[in-house]
Structure formats: C-alpha cells, structure tokens
Short mmCIF file of C-alpha atoms in Angstrom, two decimals:
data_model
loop_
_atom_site.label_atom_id
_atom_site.label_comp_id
_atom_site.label_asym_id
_atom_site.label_seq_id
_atom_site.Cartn_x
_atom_site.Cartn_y
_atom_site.Cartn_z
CA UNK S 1 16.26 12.37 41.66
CA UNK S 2 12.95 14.48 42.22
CA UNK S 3 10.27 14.04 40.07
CA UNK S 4 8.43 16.87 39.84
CA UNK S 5 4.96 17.08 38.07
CA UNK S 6 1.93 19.42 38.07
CA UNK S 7 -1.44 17.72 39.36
CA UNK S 8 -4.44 18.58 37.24
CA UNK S 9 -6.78 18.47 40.86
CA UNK S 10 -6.27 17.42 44.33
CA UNK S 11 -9.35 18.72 46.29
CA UNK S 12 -8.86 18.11 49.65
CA UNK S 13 -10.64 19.33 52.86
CA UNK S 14 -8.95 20.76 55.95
CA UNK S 15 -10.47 20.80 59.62
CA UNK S 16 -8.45 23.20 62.39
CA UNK S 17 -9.92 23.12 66.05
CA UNK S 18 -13.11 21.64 65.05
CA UNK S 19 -13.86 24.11 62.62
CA UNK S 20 -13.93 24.21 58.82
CA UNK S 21 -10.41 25.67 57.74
CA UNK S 22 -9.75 27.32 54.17
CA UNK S 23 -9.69 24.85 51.14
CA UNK S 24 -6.59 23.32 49.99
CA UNK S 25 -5.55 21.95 47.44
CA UNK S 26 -3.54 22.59 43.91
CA UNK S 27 -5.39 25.19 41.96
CA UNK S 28 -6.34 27.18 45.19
CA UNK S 29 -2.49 27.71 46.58
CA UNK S 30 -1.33 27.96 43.00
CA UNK S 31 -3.80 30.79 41.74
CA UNK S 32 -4.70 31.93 45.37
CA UNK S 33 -3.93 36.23 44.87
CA UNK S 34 -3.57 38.47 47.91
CA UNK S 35 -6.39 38.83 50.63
CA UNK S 36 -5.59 40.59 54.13
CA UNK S 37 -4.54 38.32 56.66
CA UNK S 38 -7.55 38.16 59.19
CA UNK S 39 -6.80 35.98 61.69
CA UNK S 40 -3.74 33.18 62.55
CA UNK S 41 -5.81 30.61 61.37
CA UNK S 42 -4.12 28.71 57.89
CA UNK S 43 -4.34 30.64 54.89
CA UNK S 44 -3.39 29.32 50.98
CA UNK S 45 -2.69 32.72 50.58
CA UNK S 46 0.11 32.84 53.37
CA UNK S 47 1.02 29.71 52.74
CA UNK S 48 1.76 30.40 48.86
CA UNK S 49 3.83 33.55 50.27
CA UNK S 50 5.73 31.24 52.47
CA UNK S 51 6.87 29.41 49.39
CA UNK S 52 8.11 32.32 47.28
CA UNK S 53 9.95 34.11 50.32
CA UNK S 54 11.56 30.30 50.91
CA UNK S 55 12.45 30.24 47.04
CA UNK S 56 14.08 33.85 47.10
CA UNK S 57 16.23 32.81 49.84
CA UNK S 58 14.20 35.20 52.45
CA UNK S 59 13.65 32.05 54.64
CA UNK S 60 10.57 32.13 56.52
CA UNK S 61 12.12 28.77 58.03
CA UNK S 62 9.68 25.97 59.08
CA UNK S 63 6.47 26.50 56.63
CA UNK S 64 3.06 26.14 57.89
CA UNK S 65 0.74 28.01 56.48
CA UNK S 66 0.13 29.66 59.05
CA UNK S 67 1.81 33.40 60.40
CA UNK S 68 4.73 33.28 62.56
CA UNK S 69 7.91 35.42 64.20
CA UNK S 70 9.52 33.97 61.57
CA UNK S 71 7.38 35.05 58.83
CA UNK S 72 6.94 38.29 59.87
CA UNK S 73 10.80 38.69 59.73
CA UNK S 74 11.27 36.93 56.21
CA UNK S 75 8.40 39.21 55.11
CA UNK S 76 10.04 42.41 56.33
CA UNK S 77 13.61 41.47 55.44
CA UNK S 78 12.21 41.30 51.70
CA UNK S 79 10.27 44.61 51.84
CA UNK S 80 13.61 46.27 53.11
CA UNK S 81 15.42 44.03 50.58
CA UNK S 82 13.03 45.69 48.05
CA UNK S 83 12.56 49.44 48.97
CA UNK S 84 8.83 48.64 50.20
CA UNK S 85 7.49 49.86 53.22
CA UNK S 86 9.00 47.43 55.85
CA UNK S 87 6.65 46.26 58.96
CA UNK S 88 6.75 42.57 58.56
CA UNK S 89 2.90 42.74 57.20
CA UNK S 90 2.09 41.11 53.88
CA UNK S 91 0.43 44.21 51.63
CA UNK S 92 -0.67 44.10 48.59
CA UNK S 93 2.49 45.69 47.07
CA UNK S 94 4.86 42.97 49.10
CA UNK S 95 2.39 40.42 47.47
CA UNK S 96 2.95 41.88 44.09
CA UNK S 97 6.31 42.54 44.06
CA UNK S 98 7.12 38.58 45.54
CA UNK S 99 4.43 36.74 43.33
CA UNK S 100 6.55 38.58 40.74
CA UNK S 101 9.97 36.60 41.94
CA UNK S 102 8.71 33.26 40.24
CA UNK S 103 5.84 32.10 37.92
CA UNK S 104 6.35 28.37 38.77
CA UNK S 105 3.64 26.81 40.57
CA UNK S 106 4.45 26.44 44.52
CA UNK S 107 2.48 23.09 45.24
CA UNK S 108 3.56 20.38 42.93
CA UNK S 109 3.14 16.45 42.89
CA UNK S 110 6.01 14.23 44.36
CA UNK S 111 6.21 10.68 43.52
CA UNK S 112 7.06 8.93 46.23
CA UNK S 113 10.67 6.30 45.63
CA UNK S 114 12.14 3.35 46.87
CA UNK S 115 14.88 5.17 48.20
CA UNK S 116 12.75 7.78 50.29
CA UNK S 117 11.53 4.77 52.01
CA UNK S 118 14.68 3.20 52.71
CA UNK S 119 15.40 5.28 55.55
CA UNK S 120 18.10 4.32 57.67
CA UNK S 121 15.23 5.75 60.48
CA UNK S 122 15.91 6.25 64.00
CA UNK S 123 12.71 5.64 65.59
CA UNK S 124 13.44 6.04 69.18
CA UNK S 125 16.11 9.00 69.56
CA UNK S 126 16.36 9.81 73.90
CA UNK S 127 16.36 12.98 75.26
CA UNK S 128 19.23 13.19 77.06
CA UNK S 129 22.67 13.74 75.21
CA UNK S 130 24.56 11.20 77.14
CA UNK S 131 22.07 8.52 75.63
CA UNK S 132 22.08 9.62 72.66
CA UNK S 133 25.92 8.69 72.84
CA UNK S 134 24.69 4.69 72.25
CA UNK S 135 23.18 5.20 68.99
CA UNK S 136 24.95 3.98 66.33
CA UNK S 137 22.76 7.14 64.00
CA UNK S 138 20.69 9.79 64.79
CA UNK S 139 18.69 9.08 61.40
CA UNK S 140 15.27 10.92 61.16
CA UNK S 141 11.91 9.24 63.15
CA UNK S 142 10.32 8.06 60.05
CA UNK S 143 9.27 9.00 56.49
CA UNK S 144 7.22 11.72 57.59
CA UNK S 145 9.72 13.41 59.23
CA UNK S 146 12.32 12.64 56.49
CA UNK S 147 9.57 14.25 53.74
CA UNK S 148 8.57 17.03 55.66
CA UNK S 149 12.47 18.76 55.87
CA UNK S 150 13.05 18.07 52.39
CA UNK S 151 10.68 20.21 51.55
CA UNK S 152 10.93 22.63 54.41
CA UNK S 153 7.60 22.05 56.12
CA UNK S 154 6.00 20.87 59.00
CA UNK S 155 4.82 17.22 59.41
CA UNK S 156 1.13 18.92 59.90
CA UNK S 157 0.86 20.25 56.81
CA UNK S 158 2.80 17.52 54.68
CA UNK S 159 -0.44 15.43 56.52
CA UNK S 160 -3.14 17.94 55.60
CA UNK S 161 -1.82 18.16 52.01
CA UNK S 162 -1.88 14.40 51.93
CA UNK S 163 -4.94 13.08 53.94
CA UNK S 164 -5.26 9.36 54.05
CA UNK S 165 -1.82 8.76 52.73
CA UNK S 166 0.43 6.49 54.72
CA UNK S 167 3.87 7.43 52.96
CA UNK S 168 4.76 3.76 52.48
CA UNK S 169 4.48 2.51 49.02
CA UNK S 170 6.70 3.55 46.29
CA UNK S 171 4.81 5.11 43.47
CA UNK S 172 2.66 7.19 45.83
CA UNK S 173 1.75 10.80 44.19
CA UNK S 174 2.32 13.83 47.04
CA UNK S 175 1.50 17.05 47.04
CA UNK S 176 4.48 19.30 48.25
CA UNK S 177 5.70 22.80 48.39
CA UNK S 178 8.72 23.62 45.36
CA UNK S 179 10.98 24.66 47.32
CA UNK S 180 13.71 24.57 44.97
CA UNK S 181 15.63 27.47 45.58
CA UNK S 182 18.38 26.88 42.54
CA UNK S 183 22.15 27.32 42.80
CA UNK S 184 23.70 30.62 44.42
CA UNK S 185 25.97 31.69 41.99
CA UNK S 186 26.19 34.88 43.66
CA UNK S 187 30.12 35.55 45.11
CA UNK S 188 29.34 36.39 48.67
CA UNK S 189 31.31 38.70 50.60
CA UNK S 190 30.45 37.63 54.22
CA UNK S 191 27.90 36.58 56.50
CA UNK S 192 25.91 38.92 59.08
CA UNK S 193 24.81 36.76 62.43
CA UNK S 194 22.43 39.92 64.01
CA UNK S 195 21.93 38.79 67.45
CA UNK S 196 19.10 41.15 68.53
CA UNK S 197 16.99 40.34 65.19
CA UNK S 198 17.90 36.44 65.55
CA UNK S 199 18.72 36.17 61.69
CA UNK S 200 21.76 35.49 59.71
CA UNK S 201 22.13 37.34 56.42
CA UNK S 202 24.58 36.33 53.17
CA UNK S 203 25.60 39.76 51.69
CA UNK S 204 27.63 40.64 48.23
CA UNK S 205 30.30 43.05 48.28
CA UNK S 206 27.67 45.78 47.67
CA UNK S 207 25.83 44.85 51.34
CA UNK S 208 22.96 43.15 49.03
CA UNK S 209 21.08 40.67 51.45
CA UNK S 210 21.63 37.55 49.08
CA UNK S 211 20.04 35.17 51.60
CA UNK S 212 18.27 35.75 55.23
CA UNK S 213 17.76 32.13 57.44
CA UNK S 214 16.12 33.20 60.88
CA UNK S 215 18.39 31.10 64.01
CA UNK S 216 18.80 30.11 67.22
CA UNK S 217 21.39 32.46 68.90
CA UNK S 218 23.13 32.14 72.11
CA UNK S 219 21.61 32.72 75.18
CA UNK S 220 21.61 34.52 78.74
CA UNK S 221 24.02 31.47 79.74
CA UNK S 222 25.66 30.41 76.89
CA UNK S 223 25.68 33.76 75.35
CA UNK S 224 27.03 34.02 71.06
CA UNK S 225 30.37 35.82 70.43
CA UNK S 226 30.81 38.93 69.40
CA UNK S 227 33.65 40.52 66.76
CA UNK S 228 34.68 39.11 63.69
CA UNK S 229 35.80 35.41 62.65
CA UNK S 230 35.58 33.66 59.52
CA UNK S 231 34.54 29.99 58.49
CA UNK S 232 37.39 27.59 58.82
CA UNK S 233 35.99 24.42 56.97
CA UNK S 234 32.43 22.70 56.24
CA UNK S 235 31.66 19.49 57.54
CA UNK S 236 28.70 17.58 56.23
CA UNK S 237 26.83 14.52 58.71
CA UNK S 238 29.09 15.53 61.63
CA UNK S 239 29.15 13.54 64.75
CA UNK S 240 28.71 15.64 67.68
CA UNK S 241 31.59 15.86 70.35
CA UNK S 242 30.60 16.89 74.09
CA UNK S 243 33.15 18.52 76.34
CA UNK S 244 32.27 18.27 79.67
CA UNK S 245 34.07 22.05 80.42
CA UNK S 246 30.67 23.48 78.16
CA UNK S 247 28.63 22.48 81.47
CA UNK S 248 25.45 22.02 79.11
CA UNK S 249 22.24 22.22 81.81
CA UNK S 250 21.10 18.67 82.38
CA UNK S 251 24.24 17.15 80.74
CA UNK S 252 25.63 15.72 84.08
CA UNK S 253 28.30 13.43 82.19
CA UNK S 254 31.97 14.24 83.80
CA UNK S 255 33.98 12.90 80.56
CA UNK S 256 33.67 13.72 76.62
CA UNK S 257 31.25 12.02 75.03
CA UNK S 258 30.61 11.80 70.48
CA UNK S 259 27.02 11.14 69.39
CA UNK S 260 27.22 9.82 65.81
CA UNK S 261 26.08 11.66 62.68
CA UNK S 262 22.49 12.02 61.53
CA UNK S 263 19.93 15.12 60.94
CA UNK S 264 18.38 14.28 64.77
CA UNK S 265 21.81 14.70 65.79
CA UNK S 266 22.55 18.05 67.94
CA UNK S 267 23.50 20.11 65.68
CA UNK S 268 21.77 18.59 62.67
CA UNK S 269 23.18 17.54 59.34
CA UNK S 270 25.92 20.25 58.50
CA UNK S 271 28.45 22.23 61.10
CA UNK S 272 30.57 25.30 59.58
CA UNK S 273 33.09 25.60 62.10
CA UNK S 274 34.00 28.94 62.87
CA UNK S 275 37.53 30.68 63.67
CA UNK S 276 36.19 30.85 67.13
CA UNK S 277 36.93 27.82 69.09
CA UNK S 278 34.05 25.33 69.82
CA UNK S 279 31.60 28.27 68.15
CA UNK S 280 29.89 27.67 64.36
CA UNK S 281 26.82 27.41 62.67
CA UNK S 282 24.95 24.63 61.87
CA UNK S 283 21.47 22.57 61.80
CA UNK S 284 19.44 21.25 64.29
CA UNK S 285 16.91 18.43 64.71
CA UNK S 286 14.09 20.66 65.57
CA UNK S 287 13.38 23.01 62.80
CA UNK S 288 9.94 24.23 64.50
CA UNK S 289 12.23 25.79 67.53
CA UNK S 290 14.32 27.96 65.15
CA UNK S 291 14.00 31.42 65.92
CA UNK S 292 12.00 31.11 68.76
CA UNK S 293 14.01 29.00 71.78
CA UNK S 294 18.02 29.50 72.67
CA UNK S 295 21.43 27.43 71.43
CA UNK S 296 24.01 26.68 73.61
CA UNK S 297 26.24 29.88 72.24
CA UNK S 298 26.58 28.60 68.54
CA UNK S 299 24.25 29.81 66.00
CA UNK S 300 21.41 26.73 65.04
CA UNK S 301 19.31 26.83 61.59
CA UNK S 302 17.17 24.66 59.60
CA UNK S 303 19.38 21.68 58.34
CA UNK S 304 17.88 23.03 55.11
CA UNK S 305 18.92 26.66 55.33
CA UNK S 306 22.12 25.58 57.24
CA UNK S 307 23.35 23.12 54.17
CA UNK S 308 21.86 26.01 51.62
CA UNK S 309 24.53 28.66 53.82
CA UNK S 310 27.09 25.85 53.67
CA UNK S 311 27.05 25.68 49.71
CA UNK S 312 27.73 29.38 49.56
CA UNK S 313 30.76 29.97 52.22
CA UNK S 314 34.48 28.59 51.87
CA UNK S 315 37.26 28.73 53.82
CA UNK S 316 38.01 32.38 55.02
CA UNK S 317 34.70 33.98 54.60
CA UNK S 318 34.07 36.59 56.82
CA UNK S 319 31.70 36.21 59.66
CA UNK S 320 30.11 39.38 61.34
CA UNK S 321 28.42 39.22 65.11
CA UNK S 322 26.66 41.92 65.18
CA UNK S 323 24.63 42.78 68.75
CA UNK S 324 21.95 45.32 67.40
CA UNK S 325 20.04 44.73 64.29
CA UNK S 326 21.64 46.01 61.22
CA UNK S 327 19.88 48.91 58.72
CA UNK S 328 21.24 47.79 55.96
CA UNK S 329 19.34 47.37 52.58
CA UNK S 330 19.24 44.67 50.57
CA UNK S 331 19.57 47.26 47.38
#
C-alpha cells in the first residue's frame, strides 16, 4: 500500500542549463497560484496544473513541469470540457476553475518499501524486437524508472524533487506528485480515438468527456483504422506476439516471434484488444514519446492512462475512429 503523508518542508534547489531554475519544493507547488507562463523553462505553477488536469482525468500524459503538445491539449480539452475559452493556454480563469477540482495538496511524501525495491528489474532491455524475444521479462530498468510511472512523471523531475537520494533503502521519505485519480464510477458509453487531434476520449451517454489520454496513433505506413469496433477483452502483463506479415521496419525476422510480459514490453503493461483484428489499445514503454512519435497502426498510451482506460471499458464497448477532431463538449 501507499503511504501517503504531507511534509512540513523540503527546500530544495533546482539548476536547468546552468542557470538558476524556479524553487521547488512542498509549500511552493502546493500554494504556488497562477502567474503567466513566460517562457518553457520549469514552472511550480505549471507543474501544480499538470497534477490537477492528471487528477481530473484530462491527462497531460508524461509530467514535467515543464509546457508541452501534450499539455496544451489536456489544458484545452478541459476549457472546452468546461465552457471556458479554449486555446490550450493556461488563464487565469482555467487556473481557477481547475485549482477548484481538488483541495488536496499535489506534492506529497512517499515512503519508500521493501517491495518497491524488489523489482524484478530488467536492466539491459535491446533495441531490436527479435532480441527482445530472449528475455525471460521486460521488467522496468531500475527503481527510478519503476517510481517515476507510478506516479506519472519523468525520471528528471522524480530526481530534481529528490536530490541526493539514491532510491535504495527502504524507509526513504520522497517527494511525489498525488496522482491519485480515484475510481471511475462513471458508466461510459464509448470511447472516441480522434486521429487528427492524437487523443482518445471516454464519453457518457450524454457525449460528456469523462477522461482524455493523449496517444500514439497510426502512421503514414501503418496507418489506424477507421469505422466503428468495440473492445473484445482486457488483458493485463501481455506478452507481445510478432507476425512477420506486419513487416514492422527494422524487424527483419521471417517467423513469429512472443516477447514476454513486462511494462518495457512493446506495448506496455495492458492491451485492450479491439474487434479489429491485430488492432487495440494499449501501453508502451516510452511514456515521454506519447503524443509526439507514430505506433505501428494500434493506438499506444501511458501504461498509466492505458490501465486507468482499461478499468473503465468491458466487453462490447463501443470504439469510435474518428479522422478529424471532434467538437464535442464535455458539458
């Protein structure tokens, strides 16, 4: 189990390119209020806004503290999602209106457990898939990596939140985003993949946006379906099978080939198979490439966001491909 407790202080000091960056630590993210965002330099401010828009389900996916594609879209999918004037900016009336979504504190104290460093860890994954094949587990790099995706975050900033910390002794106190996002209880009517926009959306029966995750969608080669299907079943730590007919650049192997379960596997640590043969959605072992590189056809999320989706569809939930972005409102 987490064990989740509010730090009194943790001043720390943060350098960025050789310069001085903004202060971090507890108080300052926690209490930090809205200031325009000057420059794409790290920001407590941003970084606290990244952590409410995660919590409300408007994943900004990989949080940095720093302003992204990916934020911009999280950003404007809640100001559409709230009636407020929607270019992807954060205003002060976006920063009202999402500070209001939550009054817990977004940087709390982890203590670090036995079990966290127990691993199984992978240390040396290859690059090529066919390689890959010999592992017995695709288990994550190391403790930093393994910390970092539980709480949604790059490796960077779990270091700059922690400085001097080696992540090996059970007992250690962290400082981490909440990113607790809660149960969905929510009965979904279907899921929205918008191609063009590169996000997937959970809606109600009313068209409400109940969740937004920005993906990885098809590409020029391997280009995502389009129509309807629905999700056929969920499959949690699936091994990855490799047909040699999907002609994967680079993958010169001439028979099938499985690479065995783990969240560095290829398509991460959940796959929701989809009506549509050898299509589905589903994680990936690079989180900091969502939204911003190509999949082989399928549509690729966070492992987080993916296993958050995965806890919300069943079997026979519709599945829209839709090739221009939707207008929609989240009302």
């Amino acid at each position: 189990m987490l064990r989740l407790l509010l730090v009194v202080t943790a001043a720390l000091g943060l350098t960025c390119g050789g310069t001085t960056a903004a202060k971090l630590d507890l108080a300052t993210v926690n209490q930090a209020q809205f200031s325009p965002q000057r420059s794409k330099g790290f920001s407590p401010t941003l970084l606290k806004a990244e952590i409410l828009l995660d919590r409300a389900r408007f994943s900004p996916g990989l949080i940095e503290g720093r302003f992204s594609e990916n934020v911009a879209k999280a950003i404007k999918a809640f100001q559409i999602a709230n009636g407020l004037p929607s270019d992807g900016k954060l205003s002060q009336e976006t920063w009202d209106r999402l500070a209001a979504t939550s009054t817990n504190p977004v940087l709390v104290s982890y203590e670090l457990t036995r079990k966290d460093l127990s691993g199984p860890f992978t240390k040396r994954i290859p690059a090529r898939m066919e390689s890959m094949a010999r592992l017995q587990r695709l288990g994550y790099h190391n403790i930093t990596e393994k910390l970092a995706e539980r709480f949604h975050m790059s490796e960077q900033l779990l270091r700059r939140l922690n400085p001097g910390i080696g992540f090996r002794k059970a007992g250690t106190k962290l400082l981490v985003p909440d990113v607790d996002r809660g149960d969905s209880h929510a009965t979904i009517a279907g899921v929205e993949v918008d191609k063009g926009a590169r996000l997937v959306r959970v809606l109600d029966s009313s068209g409400k946006w109940l969740a937004i995750f920005p993906a990885s969608i098809g590409s020029a080669d391997k280009p995502a379906p389009s129509g309807e299907a629905e999700v056929k079943r969920v499959v949690h730590n699936p091994t990855y099978h490799y047909d040699p007919h999907f002609a994967f650049k680079g993958v010169k192997a001439k028979r099938p080939f499985t690479i065995a379960a783990g969240p560095n596997n290829p398509v991460g640590s959940v796959w929701i198979d989809l009506s549509i043969e050898s299509y589905g959605i589903h994680g990936t072992p690079e989180p900091g490439k969502i939204g911003a590189t190509f999949s082989h056809g399928c549509i690729r999320l966070t492992n987080w966001d993916a296993e958050d989706l995965a806890s919300m569809v069943q079997k026979g939930t519709k599945v829209s491909f839709k090739d221009e972005m939707a207008n929609a409102s989240g009302e």
